[in-house]
């Protein structure tokens, strides 16, 4: 009833080659920023809603990929916060607690100043502190979808490159 499965070894190899093959990326790596949807937001089924929110605010998702981080990789990724943010360990725990969705974000072609995408997108994400985001910037991604300082829906870069 609409379910396909391999019946032979040859079919299994064909299925694996089709579904597991590397596909070319749509990432441009130019005039863009990076955003990662965190595991709690994926578990809460917010990915589509977050994507709609991003698109409705003058941004384009030019590349997207689901991935997971092992603890050591998550710790390395977030190491700039070690010793700076008291919740560092909990941040690492969140980032390796399930799948993540990474996105390359660009401004729509009709938007002026595409080189300002990092600053504009960070403003749209809202403050890292969700209580502040909900109070002062309630229509930002973190104001709408964040739960607390650890489960704040997304991680976005502040690096221009």
PDB file of C-alpha atoms in Angstrom:
ATOM      1  CA  UNK A   1       0.000   0.000   0.000  1.00  0.00           C
ATOM      2  CA  UNK A   2       2.442   2.642  -1.208  1.00  0.00           C
ATOM      3  CA  UNK A   3       5.336   1.115   0.738  1.00  0.00           C
ATOM      4  CA  UNK A   4       8.510   0.268  -1.165  1.00  0.00           C
ATOM      5  CA  UNK A   5      11.162  -2.001   0.226  1.00  0.00           C
ATOM      6  CA  UNK A   6      14.001  -3.963  -1.325  1.00  0.00           C
ATOM      7  CA  UNK A   7      13.286  -7.622  -2.034  1.00  0.00           C
ATOM      8  CA  UNK A   8      16.815  -8.550  -3.127  1.00  0.00           C
ATOM      9  CA  UNK A   9      20.375  -7.529  -2.321  1.00  0.00           C
ATOM     10  CA  UNK A  10      20.633  -5.729  -5.671  1.00  0.00           C
ATOM     11  CA  UNK A  11      17.494  -3.709  -4.884  1.00  0.00           C
ATOM     12  CA  UNK A  12      18.825  -2.909  -1.406  1.00  0.00           C
ATOM     13  CA  UNK A  13      22.045  -1.554  -2.935  1.00  0.00           C
ATOM     14  CA  UNK A  14      20.036   0.561  -5.419  1.00  0.00           C
ATOM     15  CA  UNK A  15      17.875   1.945  -2.570  1.00  0.00           C
ATOM     16  CA  UNK A  16      20.946   2.730  -0.462  1.00  0.00           C
ATOM     17  CA  UNK A  17      22.729   4.424  -3.355  1.00  0.00           C
ATOM     18  CA  UNK A  18      19.679   6.550  -4.092  1.00  0.00           C
ATOM     19  CA  UNK A  19      18.810   7.595  -0.540  1.00  0.00           C
ATOM     20  CA  UNK A  20      22.302   7.868   0.914  1.00  0.00           C
ATOM     21  CA  UNK A  21      24.202   9.473  -1.953  1.00  0.00           C
ATOM     22  CA  UNK A  22      25.817  12.845  -1.479  1.00  0.00           C
ATOM     23  CA  UNK A  23      23.947  15.607  -3.228  1.00  0.00           C
ATOM     24  CA  UNK A  24      25.407  18.968  -4.241  1.00  0.00           C
ATOM     25  CA  UNK A  25      24.796  21.778  -1.794  1.00  0.00           C
ATOM     26  CA  UNK A  26      22.747  24.867  -2.529  1.00  0.00           C
ATOM     27  CA  UNK A  27      24.864  26.869  -0.085  1.00  0.00           C
ATOM     28  CA  UNK A  28      26.450  29.985  -1.543  1.00  0.00           C
ATOM     29  CA  UNK A  29      28.690  30.991   1.396  1.00  0.00           C
ATOM     30  CA  UNK A  30      28.334  34.618   0.257  1.00  0.00           C
ATOM     31  CA  UNK A  31      26.371  37.430   1.929  1.00  0.00           C
ATOM     32  CA  UNK A  32      24.814  34.919   4.295  1.00  0.00           C
ATOM     33  CA  UNK A  33      24.621  33.846   7.903  1.00  0.00           C
ATOM     34  CA  UNK A  34      24.163  30.539   9.700  1.00  0.00           C
ATOM     35  CA  UNK A  35      21.258  29.527  11.902  1.00  0.00           C
ATOM     36  CA  UNK A  36      20.775  26.225  13.728  1.00  0.00           C
ATOM     37  CA  UNK A  37      17.389  25.079  14.965  1.00  0.00           C
ATOM     38  CA  UNK A  38      17.981  23.371  18.300  1.00  0.00           C
ATOM     39  CA  UNK A  39      16.807  19.860  19.246  1.00  0.00           C
ATOM     40  CA  UNK A  40      14.045  20.979  21.613  1.00  0.00           C
ATOM     41  CA  UNK A  41      12.417  23.003  18.816  1.00  0.00           C
ATOM     42  CA  UNK A  42      12.584  20.005  16.498  1.00  0.00           C
ATOM     43  CA  UNK A  43      11.029  17.773  19.177  1.00  0.00           C
ATOM     44  CA  UNK A  44       8.283  20.381  19.618  1.00  0.00           C
ATOM     45  CA  UNK A  45       7.641  20.250  15.842  1.00  0.00           C
ATOM     46  CA  UNK A  46       8.495  23.920  15.323  1.00  0.00           C
ATOM     47  CA  UNK A  47      10.769  23.588  12.278  1.00  0.00           C
ATOM     48  CA  UNK A  48       8.090  24.482   9.723  1.00  0.00           C
ATOM     49  CA  UNK A  49       6.802  27.361  11.818  1.00  0.00           C
ATOM     50  CA  UNK A  50      10.323  28.741  12.303  1.00  0.00           C
ATOM     51  CA  UNK A  51      11.016  28.435   8.564  1.00  0.00           C
ATOM     52  CA  UNK A  52       7.783  30.299   7.775  1.00  0.00           C
ATOM     53  CA  UNK A  53       8.734  32.982  10.291  1.00  0.00           C
ATOM     54  CA  UNK A  54      12.177  33.419   8.726  1.00  0.00           C
ATOM     55  CA  UNK A  55      10.727  33.656   5.204  1.00  0.00           C
ATOM     56  CA  UNK A  56       8.034  36.133   6.258  1.00  0.00           C
ATOM     57  CA  UNK A  57      10.660  38.600   7.540  1.00  0.00           C
ATOM     58  CA  UNK A  58      12.628  39.180   4.348  1.00  0.00           C
ATOM     59  CA  UNK A  59      15.025  36.242   4.579  1.00  0.00           C
ATOM     60  CA  UNK A  60      15.649  33.254   2.315  1.00  0.00           C
ATOM     61  CA  UNK A  61      16.864  29.821   3.370  1.00  0.00           C
ATOM     62  CA  UNK A  62      19.396  29.115   0.624  1.00  0.00           C
ATOM     63  CA  UNK A  63      20.610  25.794   2.074  1.00  0.00           C
ATOM     64  CA  UNK A  64      19.345  23.463   4.788  1.00  0.00           C
ATOM     65  CA  UNK A  65      20.591  20.222   6.309  1.00  0.00           C
ATOM     66  CA  UNK A  66      19.734  18.047   9.288  1.00  0.00           C
ATOM     67  CA  UNK A  67      22.622  16.725  11.377  1.00  0.00           C
ATOM     68  CA  UNK A  68      23.594  15.625  14.884  1.00  0.00           C
ATOM     69  CA  UNK A  69      26.523  16.534  17.115  1.00  0.00           C
ATOM     70  CA  UNK A  70      28.455  14.268  19.438  1.00  0.00           C
ATOM     71  CA  UNK A  71      29.250  15.743  22.849  1.00  0.00           C
ATOM     72  CA  UNK A  72      32.898  16.539  22.021  1.00  0.00           C
ATOM     73  CA  UNK A  73      31.914  18.301  18.793  1.00  0.00           C
ATOM     74  CA  UNK A  74      29.157  20.284  20.525  1.00  0.00           C
ATOM     75  CA  UNK A  75      31.609  21.310  23.266  1.00  0.00           C
ATOM     76  CA  UNK A  76      34.131  22.446  20.668  1.00  0.00           C
ATOM     77  CA  UNK A  77      31.457  24.319  18.702  1.00  0.00           C
ATOM     78  CA  UNK A  78      30.342  26.196  21.835  1.00  0.00           C
ATOM     79  CA  UNK A  79      33.765  26.566  23.469  1.00  0.00           C
ATOM     80  CA  UNK A  80      33.711  30.380  23.147  1.00  0.00           C
ATOM     81  CA  UNK A  81      31.022  30.315  25.865  1.00  0.00           C
ATOM     82  CA  UNK A  82      32.993  28.078  28.255  1.00  0.00           C
ATOM     83  CA  UNK A  83      33.805  30.101  31.378  1.00  0.00           C
ATOM     84  CA  UNK A  84      31.728  33.006  30.072  1.00  0.00           C
ATOM     85  CA  UNK A  85      28.183  31.651  30.287  1.00  0.00           C
ATOM     86  CA  UNK A  86      27.209  29.795  33.468  1.00  0.00           C
ATOM     87  CA  UNK A  87      24.934  27.487  31.449  1.00  0.00           C
ATOM     88  CA  UNK A  88      27.725  26.270  29.153  1.00  0.00           C
ATOM     89  CA  UNK A  89      27.385  22.595  30.156  1.00  0.00           C
ATOM     90  CA  UNK A  90      23.606  22.704  29.685  1.00  0.00           C
ATOM     91  CA  UNK A  91      24.081  24.389  26.281  1.00  0.00           C
ATOM     92  CA  UNK A  92      26.324  21.508  25.209  1.00  0.00           C
ATOM     93  CA  UNK A  93      23.773  19.001  26.549  1.00  0.00           C
ATOM     94  CA  UNK A  94      21.019  20.646  24.477  1.00  0.00           C
ATOM     95  CA  UNK A  95      23.069  20.762  21.276  1.00  0.00           C
ATOM     96  CA  UNK A  96      23.804  17.028  21.402  1.00  0.00           C
ATOM     97  CA  UNK A  97      20.380  15.900  22.694  1.00  0.00           C
ATOM     98  CA  UNK A  98      18.925  15.252  19.244  1.00  0.00           C
ATOM     99  CA  UNK A  99      18.944  16.303  15.621  1.00  0.00           C
ATOM    100  CA  UNK A 100      19.655  19.885  14.588  1.00  0.00           C
ATOM    101  CA  UNK A 101      18.714  21.765  11.429  1.00  0.00           C
ATOM    102  CA  UNK A 102      21.414  24.014   9.973  1.00  0.00           C
ATOM    103  CA  UNK A 103      20.422  26.736   7.537  1.00  0.00           C
ATOM    104  CA  UNK A 104      22.238  29.218   5.365  1.00  0.00           C
ATOM    105  CA  UNK A 105      20.205  32.440   5.581  1.00  0.00           C
ATOM    106  CA  UNK A 106      20.323  35.267   3.051  1.00  0.00           C
ATOM    107  CA  UNK A 107      18.288  38.395   2.536  1.00  0.00           C
ATOM    108  CA  UNK A 108      15.674  38.252  -0.212  1.00  0.00           C
ATOM    109  CA  UNK A 109      17.050  39.701  -3.462  1.00  0.00           C
ATOM    110  CA  UNK A 110      14.630  42.635  -3.142  1.00  0.00           C
ATOM    111  CA  UNK A 111      16.038  43.637   0.258  1.00  0.00           C
ATOM    112  CA  UNK A 112      18.670  46.393   0.317  1.00  0.00           C
ATOM    113  CA  UNK A 113      22.150  45.882   1.791  1.00  0.00           C
ATOM    114  CA  UNK A 114      22.618  42.110   1.497  1.00  0.00           C
ATOM    115  CA  UNK A 115      25.956  42.549   3.291  1.00  0.00           C
ATOM    116  CA  UNK A 116      24.016  43.354   6.503  1.00  0.00           C
ATOM    117  CA  UNK A 117      22.367  39.932   6.707  1.00  0.00           C
ATOM    118  CA  UNK A 118      24.247  38.910   9.888  1.00  0.00           C
ATOM    119  CA  UNK A 119      23.131  41.967  11.862  1.00  0.00           C
ATOM    120  CA  UNK A 120      19.580  41.912  10.478  1.00  0.00           C
ATOM    121  CA  UNK A 121      19.108  38.219  11.157  1.00  0.00           C
ATOM    122  CA  UNK A 122      20.543  38.460  14.676  1.00  0.00           C
ATOM    123  CA  UNK A 123      18.057  41.254  15.392  1.00  0.00           C
ATOM    124  CA  UNK A 124      15.266  39.013  14.111  1.00  0.00           C
ATOM    125  CA  UNK A 125      16.468  36.155  16.342  1.00  0.00           C
ATOM    126  CA  UNK A 126      16.242  38.316  19.445  1.00  0.00           C
ATOM    127  CA  UNK A 127      18.235  38.226  22.676  1.00  0.00           C
ATOM    128  CA  UNK A 128      19.793  34.984  23.869  1.00  0.00           C
ATOM    129  CA  UNK A 129      17.930  35.440  27.183  1.00  0.00           C
ATOM    130  CA  UNK A 130      14.408  34.250  26.366  1.00  0.00           C
ATOM    131  CA  UNK A 131      12.760  36.081  29.271  1.00  0.00           C
ATOM    132  CA  UNK A 132      14.168  39.343  27.903  1.00  0.00           C
ATOM    133  CA  UNK A 133      13.147  38.374  24.368  1.00  0.00           C
ATOM    134  CA  UNK A 134       9.567  37.617  25.450  1.00  0.00           C
ATOM    135  CA  UNK A 135       9.331  40.866  27.405  1.00  0.00           C
ATOM    136  CA  UNK A 136      11.007  43.329  25.039  1.00  0.00           C
ATOM    137  CA  UNK A 137      11.146  41.633  21.627  1.00  0.00           C
ATOM    138  CA  UNK A 138       8.156  39.313  21.623  1.00  0.00           C
ATOM    139  CA  UNK A 139       7.970  38.923  17.833  1.00  0.00           C
ATOM    140  CA  UNK A 140      11.543  37.641  17.461  1.00  0.00           C
ATOM    141  CA  UNK A 141      12.235  33.941  16.944  1.00  0.00           C
ATOM    142  CA  UNK A 142      13.384  33.513  20.542  1.00  0.00           C
ATOM    143  CA  UNK A 143      10.505  35.604  21.848  1.00  0.00           C
ATOM    144  CA  UNK A 144       8.028  33.392  20.013  1.00  0.00           C
ATOM    145  CA  UNK A 145       9.601  29.934  20.246  1.00  0.00           C
ATOM    146  CA  UNK A 146      12.217  30.011  23.020  1.00  0.00           C
ATOM    147  CA  UNK A 147      11.539  28.283  26.354  1.00  0.00           C
ATOM    148  CA  UNK A 148      14.521  29.406  28.460  1.00  0.00           C
ATOM    149  CA  UNK A 149      18.192  30.436  28.127  1.00  0.00           C
ATOM    150  CA  UNK A 150      19.193  26.910  27.071  1.00  0.00           C
ATOM    151  CA  UNK A 151      16.179  25.995  24.965  1.00  0.00           C
ATOM    152  CA  UNK A 152      16.014  29.296  23.094  1.00  0.00           C
ATOM    153  CA  UNK A 153      14.960  27.710  19.773  1.00  0.00           C
ATOM    154  CA  UNK A 154      17.991  28.609  17.663  1.00  0.00           C
ATOM    155  CA  UNK A 155      21.673  29.318  17.574  1.00  0.00           C
ATOM    156  CA  UNK A 156      22.764  32.039  15.180  1.00  0.00           C
ATOM    157  CA  UNK A 157      26.203  33.268  14.332  1.00  0.00           C
ATOM    158  CA  UNK A 158      27.497  36.745  15.017  1.00  0.00           C
ATOM    159  CA  UNK A 159      30.469  36.262  12.713  1.00  0.00           C
ATOM    160  CA  UNK A 160      30.434  38.084   9.392  1.00  0.00           C
ATOM    161  CA  UNK A 161      32.270  35.237   7.613  1.00  0.00           C
TER     162      UNK A 161
END
